[in-house]
mmCIF file of C-alpha atoms in Angstrom:
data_model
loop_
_atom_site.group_PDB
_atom_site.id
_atom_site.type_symbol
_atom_site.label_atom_id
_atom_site.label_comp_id
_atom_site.label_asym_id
_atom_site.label_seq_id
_atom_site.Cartn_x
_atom_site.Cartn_y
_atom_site.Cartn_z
ATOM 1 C CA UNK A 1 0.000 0.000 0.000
ATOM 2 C CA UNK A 2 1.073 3.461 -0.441
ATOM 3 C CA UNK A 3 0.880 6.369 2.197
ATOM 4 C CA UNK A 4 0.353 9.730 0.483
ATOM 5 C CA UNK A 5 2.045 12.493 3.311
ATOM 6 C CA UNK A 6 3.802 15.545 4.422
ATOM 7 C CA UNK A 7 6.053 14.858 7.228
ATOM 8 C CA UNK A 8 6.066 17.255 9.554
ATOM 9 C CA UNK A 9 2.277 16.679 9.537
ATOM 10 C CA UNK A 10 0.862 15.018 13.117
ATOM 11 C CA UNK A 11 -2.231 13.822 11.185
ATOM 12 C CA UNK A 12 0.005 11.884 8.529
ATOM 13 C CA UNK A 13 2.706 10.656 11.146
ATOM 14 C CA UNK A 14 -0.172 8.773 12.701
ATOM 15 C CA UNK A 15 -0.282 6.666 9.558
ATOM 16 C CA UNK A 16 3.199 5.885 9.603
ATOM 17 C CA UNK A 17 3.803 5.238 13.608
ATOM 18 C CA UNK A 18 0.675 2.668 13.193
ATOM 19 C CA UNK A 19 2.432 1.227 10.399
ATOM 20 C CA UNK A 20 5.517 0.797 12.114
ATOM 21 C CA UNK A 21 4.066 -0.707 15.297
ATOM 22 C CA UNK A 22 2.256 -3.416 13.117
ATOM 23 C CA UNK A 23 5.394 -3.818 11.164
ATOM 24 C CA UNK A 24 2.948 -3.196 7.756
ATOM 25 C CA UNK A 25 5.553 -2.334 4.828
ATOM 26 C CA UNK A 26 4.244 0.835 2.847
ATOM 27 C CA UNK A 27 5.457 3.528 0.836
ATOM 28 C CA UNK A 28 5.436 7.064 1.637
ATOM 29 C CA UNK A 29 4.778 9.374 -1.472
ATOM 30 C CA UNK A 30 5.780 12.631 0.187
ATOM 31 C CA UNK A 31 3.126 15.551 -0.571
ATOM 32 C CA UNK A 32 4.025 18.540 0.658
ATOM 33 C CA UNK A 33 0.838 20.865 1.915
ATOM 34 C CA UNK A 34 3.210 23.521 2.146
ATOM 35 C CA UNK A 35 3.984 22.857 -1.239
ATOM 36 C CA UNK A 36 0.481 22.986 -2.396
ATOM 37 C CA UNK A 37 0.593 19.142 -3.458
ATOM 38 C CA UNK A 38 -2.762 17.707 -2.438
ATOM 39 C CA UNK A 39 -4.473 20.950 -4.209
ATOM 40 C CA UNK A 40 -3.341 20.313 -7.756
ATOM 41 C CA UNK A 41 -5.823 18.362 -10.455
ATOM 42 C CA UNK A 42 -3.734 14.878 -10.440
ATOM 43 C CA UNK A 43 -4.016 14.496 -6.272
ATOM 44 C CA UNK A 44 -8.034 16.510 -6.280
ATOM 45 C CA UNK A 45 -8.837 13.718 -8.735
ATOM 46 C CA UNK A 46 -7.362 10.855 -5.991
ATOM 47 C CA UNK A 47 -8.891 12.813 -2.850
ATOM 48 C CA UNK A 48 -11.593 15.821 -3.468
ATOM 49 C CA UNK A 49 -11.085 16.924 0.072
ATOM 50 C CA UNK A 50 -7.301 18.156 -0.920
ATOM 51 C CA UNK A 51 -6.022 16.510 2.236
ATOM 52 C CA UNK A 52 -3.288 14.335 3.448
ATOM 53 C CA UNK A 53 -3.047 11.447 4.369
ATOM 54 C CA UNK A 54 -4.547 9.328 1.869
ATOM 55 C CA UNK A 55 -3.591 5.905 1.514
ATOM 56 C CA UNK A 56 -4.178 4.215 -1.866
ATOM 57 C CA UNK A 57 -4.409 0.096 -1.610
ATOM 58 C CA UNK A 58 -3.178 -2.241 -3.644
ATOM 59 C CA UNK A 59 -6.666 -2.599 -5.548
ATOM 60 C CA UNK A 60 -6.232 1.568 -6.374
ATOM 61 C CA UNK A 61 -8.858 2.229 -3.835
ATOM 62 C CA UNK A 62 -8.381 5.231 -1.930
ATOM 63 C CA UNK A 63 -9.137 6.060 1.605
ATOM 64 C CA UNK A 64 -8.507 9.721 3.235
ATOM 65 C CA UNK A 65 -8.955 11.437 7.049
ATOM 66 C CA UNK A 66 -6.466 10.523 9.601
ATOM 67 C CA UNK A 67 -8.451 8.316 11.751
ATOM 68 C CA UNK A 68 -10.183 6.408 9.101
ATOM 69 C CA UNK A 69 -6.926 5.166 8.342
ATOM 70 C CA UNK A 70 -5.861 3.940 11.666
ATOM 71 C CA UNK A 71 -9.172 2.298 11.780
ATOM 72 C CA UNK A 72 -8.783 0.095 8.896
ATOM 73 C CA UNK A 73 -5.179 -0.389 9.365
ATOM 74 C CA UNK A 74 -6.146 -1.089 13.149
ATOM 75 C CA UNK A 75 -9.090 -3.412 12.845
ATOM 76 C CA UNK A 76 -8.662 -7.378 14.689
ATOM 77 C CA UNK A 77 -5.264 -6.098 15.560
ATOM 78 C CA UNK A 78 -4.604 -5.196 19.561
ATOM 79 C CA UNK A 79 -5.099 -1.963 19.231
ATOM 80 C CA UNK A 80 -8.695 -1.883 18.437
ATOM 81 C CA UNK A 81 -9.883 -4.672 20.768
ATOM 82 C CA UNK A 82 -13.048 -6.530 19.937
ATOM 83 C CA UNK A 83 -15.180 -4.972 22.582
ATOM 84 C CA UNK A 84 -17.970 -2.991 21.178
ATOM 85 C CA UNK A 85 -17.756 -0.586 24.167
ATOM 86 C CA UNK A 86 -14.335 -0.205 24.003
ATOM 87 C CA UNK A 87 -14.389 0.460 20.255
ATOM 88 C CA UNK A 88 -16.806 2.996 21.149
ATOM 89 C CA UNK A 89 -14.495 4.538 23.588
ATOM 90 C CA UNK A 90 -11.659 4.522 21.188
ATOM 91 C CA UNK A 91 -13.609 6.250 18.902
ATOM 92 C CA UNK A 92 -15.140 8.835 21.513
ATOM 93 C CA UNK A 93 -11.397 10.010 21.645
ATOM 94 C CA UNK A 94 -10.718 9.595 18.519
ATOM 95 C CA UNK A 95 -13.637 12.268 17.133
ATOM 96 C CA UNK A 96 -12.794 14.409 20.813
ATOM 97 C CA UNK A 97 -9.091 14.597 18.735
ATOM 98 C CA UNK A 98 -10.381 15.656 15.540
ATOM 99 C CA UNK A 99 -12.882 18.100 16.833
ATOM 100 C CA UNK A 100 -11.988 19.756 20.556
ATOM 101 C CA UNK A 101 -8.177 18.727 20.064
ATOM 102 C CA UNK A 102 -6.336 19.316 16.763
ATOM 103 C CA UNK A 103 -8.054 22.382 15.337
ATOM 104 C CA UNK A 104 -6.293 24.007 18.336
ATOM 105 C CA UNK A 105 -3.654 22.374 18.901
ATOM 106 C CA UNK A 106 -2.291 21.059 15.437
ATOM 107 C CA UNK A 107 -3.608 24.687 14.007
ATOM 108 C CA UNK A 108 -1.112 26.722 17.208
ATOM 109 C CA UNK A 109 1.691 24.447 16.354
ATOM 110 C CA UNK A 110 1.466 25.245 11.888
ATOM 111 C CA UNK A 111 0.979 29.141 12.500
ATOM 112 C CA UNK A 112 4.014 29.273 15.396
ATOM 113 C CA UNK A 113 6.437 26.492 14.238
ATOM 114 C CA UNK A 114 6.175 26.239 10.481
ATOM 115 C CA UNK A 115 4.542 29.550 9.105
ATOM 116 C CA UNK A 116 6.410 31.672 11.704
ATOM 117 C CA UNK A 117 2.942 33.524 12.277
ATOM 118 C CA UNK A 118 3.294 34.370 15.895
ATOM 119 C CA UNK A 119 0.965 37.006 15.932
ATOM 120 C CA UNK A 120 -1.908 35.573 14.136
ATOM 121 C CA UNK A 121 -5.081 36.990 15.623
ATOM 122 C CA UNK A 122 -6.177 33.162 15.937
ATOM 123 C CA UNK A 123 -3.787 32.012 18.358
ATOM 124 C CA UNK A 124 -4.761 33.314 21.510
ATOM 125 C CA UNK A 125 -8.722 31.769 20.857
ATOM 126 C CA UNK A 126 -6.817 28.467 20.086
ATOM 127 C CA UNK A 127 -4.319 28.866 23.121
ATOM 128 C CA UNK A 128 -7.604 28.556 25.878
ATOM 129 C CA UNK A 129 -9.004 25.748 23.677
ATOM 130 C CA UNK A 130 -6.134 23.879 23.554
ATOM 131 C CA UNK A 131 -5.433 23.743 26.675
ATOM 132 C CA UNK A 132 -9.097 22.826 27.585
ATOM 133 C CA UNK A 133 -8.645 20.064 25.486
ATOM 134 C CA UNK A 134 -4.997 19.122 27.340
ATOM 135 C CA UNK A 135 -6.464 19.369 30.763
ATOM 136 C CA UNK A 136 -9.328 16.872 29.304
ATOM 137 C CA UNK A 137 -6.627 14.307 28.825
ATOM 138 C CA UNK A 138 -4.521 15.287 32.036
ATOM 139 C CA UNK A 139 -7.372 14.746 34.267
ATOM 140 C CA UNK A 140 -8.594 11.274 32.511
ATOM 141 C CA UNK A 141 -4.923 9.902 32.777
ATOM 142 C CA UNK A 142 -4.553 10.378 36.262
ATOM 143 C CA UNK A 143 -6.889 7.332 36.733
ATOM 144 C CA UNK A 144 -6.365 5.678 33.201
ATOM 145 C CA UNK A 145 -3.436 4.518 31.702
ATOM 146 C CA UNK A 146 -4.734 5.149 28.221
ATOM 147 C CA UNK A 147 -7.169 6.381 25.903
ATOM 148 C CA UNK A 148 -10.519 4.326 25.626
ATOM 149 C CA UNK A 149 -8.879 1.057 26.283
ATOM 150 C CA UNK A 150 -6.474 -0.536 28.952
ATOM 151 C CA UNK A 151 -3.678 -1.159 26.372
ATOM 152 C CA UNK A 152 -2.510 1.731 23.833
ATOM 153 C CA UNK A 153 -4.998 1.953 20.885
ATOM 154 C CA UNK A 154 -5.895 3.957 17.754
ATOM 155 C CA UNK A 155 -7.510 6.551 19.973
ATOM 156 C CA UNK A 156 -3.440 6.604 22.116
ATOM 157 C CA UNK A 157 -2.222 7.179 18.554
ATOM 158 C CA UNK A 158 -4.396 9.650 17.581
ATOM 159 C CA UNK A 159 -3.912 11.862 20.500
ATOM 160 C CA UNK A 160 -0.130 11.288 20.511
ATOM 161 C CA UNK A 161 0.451 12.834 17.305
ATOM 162 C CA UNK A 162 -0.018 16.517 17.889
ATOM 163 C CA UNK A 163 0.167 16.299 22.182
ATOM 164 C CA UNK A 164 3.732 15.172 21.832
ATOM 165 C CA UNK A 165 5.001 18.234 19.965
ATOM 166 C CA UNK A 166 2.094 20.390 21.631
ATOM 167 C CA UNK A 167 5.359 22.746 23.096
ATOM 168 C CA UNK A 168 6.054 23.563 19.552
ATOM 169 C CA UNK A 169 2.652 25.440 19.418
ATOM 170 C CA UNK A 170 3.602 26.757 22.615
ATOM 171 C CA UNK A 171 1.775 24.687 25.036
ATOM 172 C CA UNK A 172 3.034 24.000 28.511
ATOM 173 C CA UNK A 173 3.634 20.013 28.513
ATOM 174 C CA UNK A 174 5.232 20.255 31.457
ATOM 175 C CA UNK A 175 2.022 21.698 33.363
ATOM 176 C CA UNK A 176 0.620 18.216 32.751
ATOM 177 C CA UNK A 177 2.550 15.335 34.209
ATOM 178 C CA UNK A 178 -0.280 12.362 33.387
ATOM 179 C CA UNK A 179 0.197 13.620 29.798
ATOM 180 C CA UNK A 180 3.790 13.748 29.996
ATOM 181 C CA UNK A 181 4.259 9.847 31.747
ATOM 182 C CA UNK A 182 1.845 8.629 29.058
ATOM 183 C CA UNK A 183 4.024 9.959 26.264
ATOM 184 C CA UNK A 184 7.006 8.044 27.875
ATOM 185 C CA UNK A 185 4.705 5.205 27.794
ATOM 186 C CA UNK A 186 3.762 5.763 24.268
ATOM 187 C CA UNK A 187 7.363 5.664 23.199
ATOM 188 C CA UNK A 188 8.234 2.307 25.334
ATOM 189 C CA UNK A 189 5.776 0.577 22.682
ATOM 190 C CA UNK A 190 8.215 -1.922 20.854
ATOM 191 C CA UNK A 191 8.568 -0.732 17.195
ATOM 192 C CA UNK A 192 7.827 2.350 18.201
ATOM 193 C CA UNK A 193 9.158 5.534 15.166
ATOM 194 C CA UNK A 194 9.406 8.852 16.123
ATOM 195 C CA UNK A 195 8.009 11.618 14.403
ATOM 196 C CA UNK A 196 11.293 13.657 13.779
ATOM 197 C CA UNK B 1 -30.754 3.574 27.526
ATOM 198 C CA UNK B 2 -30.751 7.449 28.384
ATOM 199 C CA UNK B 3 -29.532 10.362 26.080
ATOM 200 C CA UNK B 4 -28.803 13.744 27.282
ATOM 201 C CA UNK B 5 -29.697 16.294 24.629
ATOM 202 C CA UNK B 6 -30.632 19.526 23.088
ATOM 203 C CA UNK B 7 -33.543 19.216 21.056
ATOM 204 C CA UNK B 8 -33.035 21.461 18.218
ATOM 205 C CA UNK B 9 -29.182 20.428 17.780
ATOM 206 C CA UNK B 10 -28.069 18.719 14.834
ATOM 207 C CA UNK B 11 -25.427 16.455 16.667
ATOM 208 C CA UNK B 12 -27.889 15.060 19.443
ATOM 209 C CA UNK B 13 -30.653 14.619 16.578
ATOM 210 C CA UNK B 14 -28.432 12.011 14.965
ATOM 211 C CA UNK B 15 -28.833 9.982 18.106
ATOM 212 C CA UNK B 16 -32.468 10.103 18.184
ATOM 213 C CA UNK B 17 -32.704 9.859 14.260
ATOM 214 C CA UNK B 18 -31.082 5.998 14.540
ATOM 215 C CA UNK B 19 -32.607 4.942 17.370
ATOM 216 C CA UNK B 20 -36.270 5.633 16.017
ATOM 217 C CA UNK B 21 -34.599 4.072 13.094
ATOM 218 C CA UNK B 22 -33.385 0.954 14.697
ATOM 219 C CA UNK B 23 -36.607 1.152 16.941
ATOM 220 C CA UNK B 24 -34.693 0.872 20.174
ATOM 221 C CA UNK B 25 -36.771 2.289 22.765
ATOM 222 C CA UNK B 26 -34.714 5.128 25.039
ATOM 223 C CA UNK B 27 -35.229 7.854 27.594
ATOM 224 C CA UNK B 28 -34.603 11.588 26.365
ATOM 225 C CA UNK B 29 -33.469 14.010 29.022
ATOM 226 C CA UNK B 30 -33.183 17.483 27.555
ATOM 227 C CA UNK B 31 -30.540 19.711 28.659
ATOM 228 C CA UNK B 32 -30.087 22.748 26.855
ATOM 229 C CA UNK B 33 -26.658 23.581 26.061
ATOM 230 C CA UNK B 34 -27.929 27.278 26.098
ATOM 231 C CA UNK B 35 -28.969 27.595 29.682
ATOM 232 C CA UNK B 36 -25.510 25.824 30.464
ATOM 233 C CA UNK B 37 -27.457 22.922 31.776
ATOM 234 C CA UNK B 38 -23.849 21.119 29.862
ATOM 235 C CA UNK B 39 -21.699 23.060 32.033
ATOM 236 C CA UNK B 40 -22.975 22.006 35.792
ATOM 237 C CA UNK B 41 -20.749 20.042 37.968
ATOM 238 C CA UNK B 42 -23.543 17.713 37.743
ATOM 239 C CA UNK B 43 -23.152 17.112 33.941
ATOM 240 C CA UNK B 44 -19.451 17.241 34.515
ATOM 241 C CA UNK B 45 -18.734 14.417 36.393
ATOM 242 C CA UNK B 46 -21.179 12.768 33.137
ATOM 243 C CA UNK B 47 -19.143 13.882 31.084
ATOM 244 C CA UNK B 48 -15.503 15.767 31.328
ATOM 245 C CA UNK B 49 -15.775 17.736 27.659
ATOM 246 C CA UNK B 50 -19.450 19.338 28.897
ATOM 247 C CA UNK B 51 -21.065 18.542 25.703
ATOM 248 C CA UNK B 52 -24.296 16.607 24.592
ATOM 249 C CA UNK B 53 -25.358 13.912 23.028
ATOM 250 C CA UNK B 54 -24.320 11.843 25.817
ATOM 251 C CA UNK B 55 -25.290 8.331 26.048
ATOM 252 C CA UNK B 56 -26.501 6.639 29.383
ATOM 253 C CA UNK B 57 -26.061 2.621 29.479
ATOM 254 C CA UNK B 58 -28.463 0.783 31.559
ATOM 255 C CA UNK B 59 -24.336 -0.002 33.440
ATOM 256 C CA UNK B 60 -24.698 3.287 34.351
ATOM 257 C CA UNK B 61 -21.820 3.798 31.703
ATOM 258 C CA UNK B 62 -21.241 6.959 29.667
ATOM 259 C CA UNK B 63 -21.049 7.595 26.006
ATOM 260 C CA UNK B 64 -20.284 11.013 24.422
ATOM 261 C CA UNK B 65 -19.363 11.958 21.078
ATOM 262 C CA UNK B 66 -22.111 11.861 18.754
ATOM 263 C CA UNK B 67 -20.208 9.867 16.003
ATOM 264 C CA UNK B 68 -19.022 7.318 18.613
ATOM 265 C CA UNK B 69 -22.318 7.072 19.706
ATOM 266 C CA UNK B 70 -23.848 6.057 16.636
ATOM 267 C CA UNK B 71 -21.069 3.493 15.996
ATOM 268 C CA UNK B 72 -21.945 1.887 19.270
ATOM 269 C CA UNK B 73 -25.700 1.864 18.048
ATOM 270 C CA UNK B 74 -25.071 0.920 15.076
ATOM 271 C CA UNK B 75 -22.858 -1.979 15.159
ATOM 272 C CA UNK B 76 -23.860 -5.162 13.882
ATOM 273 C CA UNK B 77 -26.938 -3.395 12.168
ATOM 274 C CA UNK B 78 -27.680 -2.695 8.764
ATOM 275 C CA UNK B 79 -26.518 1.133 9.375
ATOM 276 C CA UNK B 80 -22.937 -0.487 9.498
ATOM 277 C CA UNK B 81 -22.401 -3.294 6.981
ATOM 278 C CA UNK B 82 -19.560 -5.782 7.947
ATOM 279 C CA UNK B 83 -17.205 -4.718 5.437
ATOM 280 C CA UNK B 84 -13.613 -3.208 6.106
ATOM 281 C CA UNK B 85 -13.459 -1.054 3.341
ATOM 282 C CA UNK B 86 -16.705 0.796 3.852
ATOM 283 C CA UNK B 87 -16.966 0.469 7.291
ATOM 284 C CA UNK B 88 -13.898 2.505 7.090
ATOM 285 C CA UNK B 89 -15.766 4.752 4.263
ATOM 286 C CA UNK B 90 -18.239 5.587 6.805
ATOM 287 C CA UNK B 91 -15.748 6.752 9.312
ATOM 288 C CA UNK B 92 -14.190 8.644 6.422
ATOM 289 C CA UNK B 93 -17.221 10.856 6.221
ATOM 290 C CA UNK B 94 -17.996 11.011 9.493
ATOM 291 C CA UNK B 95 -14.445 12.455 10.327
ATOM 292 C CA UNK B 96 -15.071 14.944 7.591
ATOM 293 C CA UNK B 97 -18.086 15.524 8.458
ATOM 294 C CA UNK B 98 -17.151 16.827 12.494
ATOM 295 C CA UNK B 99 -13.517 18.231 10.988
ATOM 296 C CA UNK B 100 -14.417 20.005 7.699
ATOM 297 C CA UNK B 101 -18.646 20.270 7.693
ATOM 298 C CA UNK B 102 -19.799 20.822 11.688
ATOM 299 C CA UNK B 103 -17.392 23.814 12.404
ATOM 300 C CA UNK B 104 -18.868 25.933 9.939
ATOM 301 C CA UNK B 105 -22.081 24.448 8.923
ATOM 302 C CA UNK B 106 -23.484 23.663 12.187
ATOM 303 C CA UNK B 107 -21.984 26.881 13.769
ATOM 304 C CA UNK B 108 -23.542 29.447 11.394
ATOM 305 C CA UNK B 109 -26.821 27.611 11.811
ATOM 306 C CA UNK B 110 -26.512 28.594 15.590
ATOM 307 C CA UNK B 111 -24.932 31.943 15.043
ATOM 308 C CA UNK B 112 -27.594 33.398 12.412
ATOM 309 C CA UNK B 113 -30.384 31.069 13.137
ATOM 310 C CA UNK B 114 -30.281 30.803 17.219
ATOM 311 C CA UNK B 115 -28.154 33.721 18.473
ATOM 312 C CA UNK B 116 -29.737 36.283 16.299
ATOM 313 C CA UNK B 117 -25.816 37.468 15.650
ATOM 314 C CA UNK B 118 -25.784 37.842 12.204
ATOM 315 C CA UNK B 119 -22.577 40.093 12.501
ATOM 316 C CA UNK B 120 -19.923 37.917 14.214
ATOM 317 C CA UNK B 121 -16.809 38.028 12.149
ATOM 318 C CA UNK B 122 -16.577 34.209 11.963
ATOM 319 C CA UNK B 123 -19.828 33.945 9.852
ATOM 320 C CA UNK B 124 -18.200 34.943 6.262
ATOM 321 C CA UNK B 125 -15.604 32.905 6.800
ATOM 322 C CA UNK B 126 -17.394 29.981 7.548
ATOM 323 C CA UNK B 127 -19.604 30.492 4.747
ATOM 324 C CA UNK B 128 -17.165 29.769 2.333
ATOM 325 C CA UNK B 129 -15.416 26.581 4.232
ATOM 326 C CA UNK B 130 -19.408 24.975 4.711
ATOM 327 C CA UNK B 131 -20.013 25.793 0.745
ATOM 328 C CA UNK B 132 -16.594 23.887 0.564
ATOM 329 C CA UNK B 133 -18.124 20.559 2.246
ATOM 330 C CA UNK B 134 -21.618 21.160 0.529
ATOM 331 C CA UNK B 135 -20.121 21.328 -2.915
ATOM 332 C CA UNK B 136 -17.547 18.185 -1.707
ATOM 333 C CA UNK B 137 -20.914 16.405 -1.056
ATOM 334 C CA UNK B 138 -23.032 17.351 -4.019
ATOM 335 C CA UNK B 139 -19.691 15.493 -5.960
ATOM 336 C CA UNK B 140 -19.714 12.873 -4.275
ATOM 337 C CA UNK B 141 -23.646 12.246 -4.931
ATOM 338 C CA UNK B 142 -23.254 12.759 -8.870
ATOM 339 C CA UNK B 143 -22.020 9.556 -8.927
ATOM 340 C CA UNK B 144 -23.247 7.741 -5.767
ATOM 341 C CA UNK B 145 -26.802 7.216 -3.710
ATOM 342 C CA UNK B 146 -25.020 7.556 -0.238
ATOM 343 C CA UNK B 147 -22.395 8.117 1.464
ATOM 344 C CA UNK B 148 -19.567 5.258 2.553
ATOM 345 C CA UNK B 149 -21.986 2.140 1.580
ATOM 346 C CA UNK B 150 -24.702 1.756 -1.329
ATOM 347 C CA UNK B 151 -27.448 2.406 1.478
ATOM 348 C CA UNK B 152 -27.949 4.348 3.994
ATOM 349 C CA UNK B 153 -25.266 3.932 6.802
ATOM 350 C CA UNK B 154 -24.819 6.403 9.950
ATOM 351 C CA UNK B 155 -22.191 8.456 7.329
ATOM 352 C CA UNK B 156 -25.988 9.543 6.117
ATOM 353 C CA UNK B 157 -27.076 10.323 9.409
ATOM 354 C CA UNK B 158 -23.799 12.278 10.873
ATOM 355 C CA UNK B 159 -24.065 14.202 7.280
ATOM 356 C CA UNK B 160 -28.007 14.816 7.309
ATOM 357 C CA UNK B 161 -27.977 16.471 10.822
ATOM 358 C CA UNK B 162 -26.976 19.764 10.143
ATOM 359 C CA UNK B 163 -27.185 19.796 5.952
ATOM 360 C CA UNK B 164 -30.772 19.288 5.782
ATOM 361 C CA UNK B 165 -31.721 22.422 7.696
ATOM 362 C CA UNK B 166 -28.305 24.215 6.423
ATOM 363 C CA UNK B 167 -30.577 26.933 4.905
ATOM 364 C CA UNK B 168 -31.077 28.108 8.552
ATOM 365 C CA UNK B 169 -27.085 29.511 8.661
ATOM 366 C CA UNK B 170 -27.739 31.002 4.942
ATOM 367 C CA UNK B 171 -26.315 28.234 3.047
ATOM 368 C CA UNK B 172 -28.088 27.765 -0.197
ATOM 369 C CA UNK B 173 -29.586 24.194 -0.389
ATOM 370 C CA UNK B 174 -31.177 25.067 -4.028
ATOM 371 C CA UNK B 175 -27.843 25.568 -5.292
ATOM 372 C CA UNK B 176 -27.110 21.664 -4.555
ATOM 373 C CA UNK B 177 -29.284 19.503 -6.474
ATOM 374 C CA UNK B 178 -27.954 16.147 -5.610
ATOM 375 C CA UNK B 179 -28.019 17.145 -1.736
ATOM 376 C CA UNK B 180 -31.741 17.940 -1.864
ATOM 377 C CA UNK B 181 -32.082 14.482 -3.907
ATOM 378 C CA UNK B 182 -30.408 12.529 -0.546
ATOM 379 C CA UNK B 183 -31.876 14.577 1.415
ATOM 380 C CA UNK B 184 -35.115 13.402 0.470
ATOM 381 C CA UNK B 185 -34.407 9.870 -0.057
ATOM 382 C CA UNK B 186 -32.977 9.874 3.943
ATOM 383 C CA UNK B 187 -36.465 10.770 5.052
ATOM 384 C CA UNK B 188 -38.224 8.340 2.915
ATOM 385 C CA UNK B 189 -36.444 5.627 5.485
ATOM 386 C CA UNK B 190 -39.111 3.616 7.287
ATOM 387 C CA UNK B 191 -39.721 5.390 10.624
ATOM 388 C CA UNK B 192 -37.457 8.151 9.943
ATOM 389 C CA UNK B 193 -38.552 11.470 12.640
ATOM 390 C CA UNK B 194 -37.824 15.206 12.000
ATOM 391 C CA UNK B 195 -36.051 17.123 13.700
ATOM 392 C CA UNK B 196 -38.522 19.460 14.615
#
């Protein structure tokens, strides 16, 4: 299968630290956003949305957004268990990432880190959200190990991507010590790739 | 089962939308995001993030997310066939929809349509981003009946929520053909309820 991806992108490096951790050979087809790669005709035509990731299978099938990915790629593997309520748990965090999580977080860390935009009258709206959203997953860790299930999952994943390199969009990791033991325990998982 | 919601919101309609659909029977206790009845320490200890739908198990569990709750209805039903591929289709669209359709669809609905503040500086811009997802799935429709599976799935009923009464945040339906073509075919589904 191929991986279409920018880098530097949390929402792509999920693809590729799921990958790893499964041991699932792939190829990565670097598409730069930056670049304005996934908005020209030839990539519109593969994925209408304009977005990376998009993985294309072996049968030319394509299949775009994040955590769609890590579902199928995830599915009767250990890190989506075969619990229904866990599944739904997984995916409770999963949807918290993509809607009370990254547009704040992800969004802080692009305008600060990448497009130098410091004073971009979004980031102080995104700062308080963000850190709503870190607080969320502080509190929840400090009688959980993990997210949605007692082993790392697709939702662990998910929220790792863009938490981990939060301090890059200026966020305080190191007011949040559940969040900061659970990345250590993210990067213990054997097979484990990191993002840089 | 109980489910905590706001009547005239598109997210917690989805919830009530499949269960008349699936005919489960279920207990509605409104609470009004507007009168902060989401925001109590009550509610909190419910649920962390402060938000509705939230799902009550007869366990006394809690659910939240409205996506995640439909999964966990949906499961084994005919709302989630057991294939792979478009069981991950279906979370495609659902991501999209709370990522790149809710944030401006569903918020200009409540801005213009239940806040009376036809003036806040995020409507324009949110305008353009909703007739971005709109137009993403009138495409999609010119060559399929659904979204994610060749019937209806909960991909429909994430996506009908808030674009069937998208006119309400000034977002021109009539300008979508194939969308007003789903939209009626959703509500021809056997036992299918309004909104309103």
């Amino acid at each position: 299968m191929k991986v279409y991806g920018t880098s530097v992108s949390g929402n792509c490096y999920k693809i590729k630290l799921l990958l790893h951790l499964l041991k699932v050979p792939y190829e990565w087809i670097e598409t730069d956003t930056r670049k304005g790669e996934t908005k020209t005709q030839e990539f519109l035509l593969k994925n209408p949305v304009g977005k990376v990731p998009l993985l294309e299978l072996d049968s030319g099938e394509f299949l775009s957004e994040s955590n769609a990915i890590l579902y199928f790629l995830a599915k009767d593997t250990a890190f989506f268990p075969n619990d229904l309520l866990v599944q739904s748990r997984i995916l409770q965090w999963m949807f918290f990432e993509q809607y009370s999580h990254e547009p704040y977080i992800a969004v802080n860390r692009w305008l600060i880190h990448f497009q130098n935009k410091k004073d971009d009258p979004k980031i102080q709206g995104n700062h308080i959200k963000g850190l709503d959203a870190l607080r969320i997953m502080n509190d929840h860790l400090s009688t959980n190990q993990f997210f949605g299930s007692q082993r790392p999952s697709i939702s662990d994943i998910s929220l790792f991507a863009y938490t981990h390199v939060a301090e890059e969009g200026h966020f305080p990791l190191s007011d949040f010590p559940n969040l900061n033991s659970w990345v250590r325990r993210i990067k213990e998982i054997p097979n484990f790739i990191p993002i840089y």
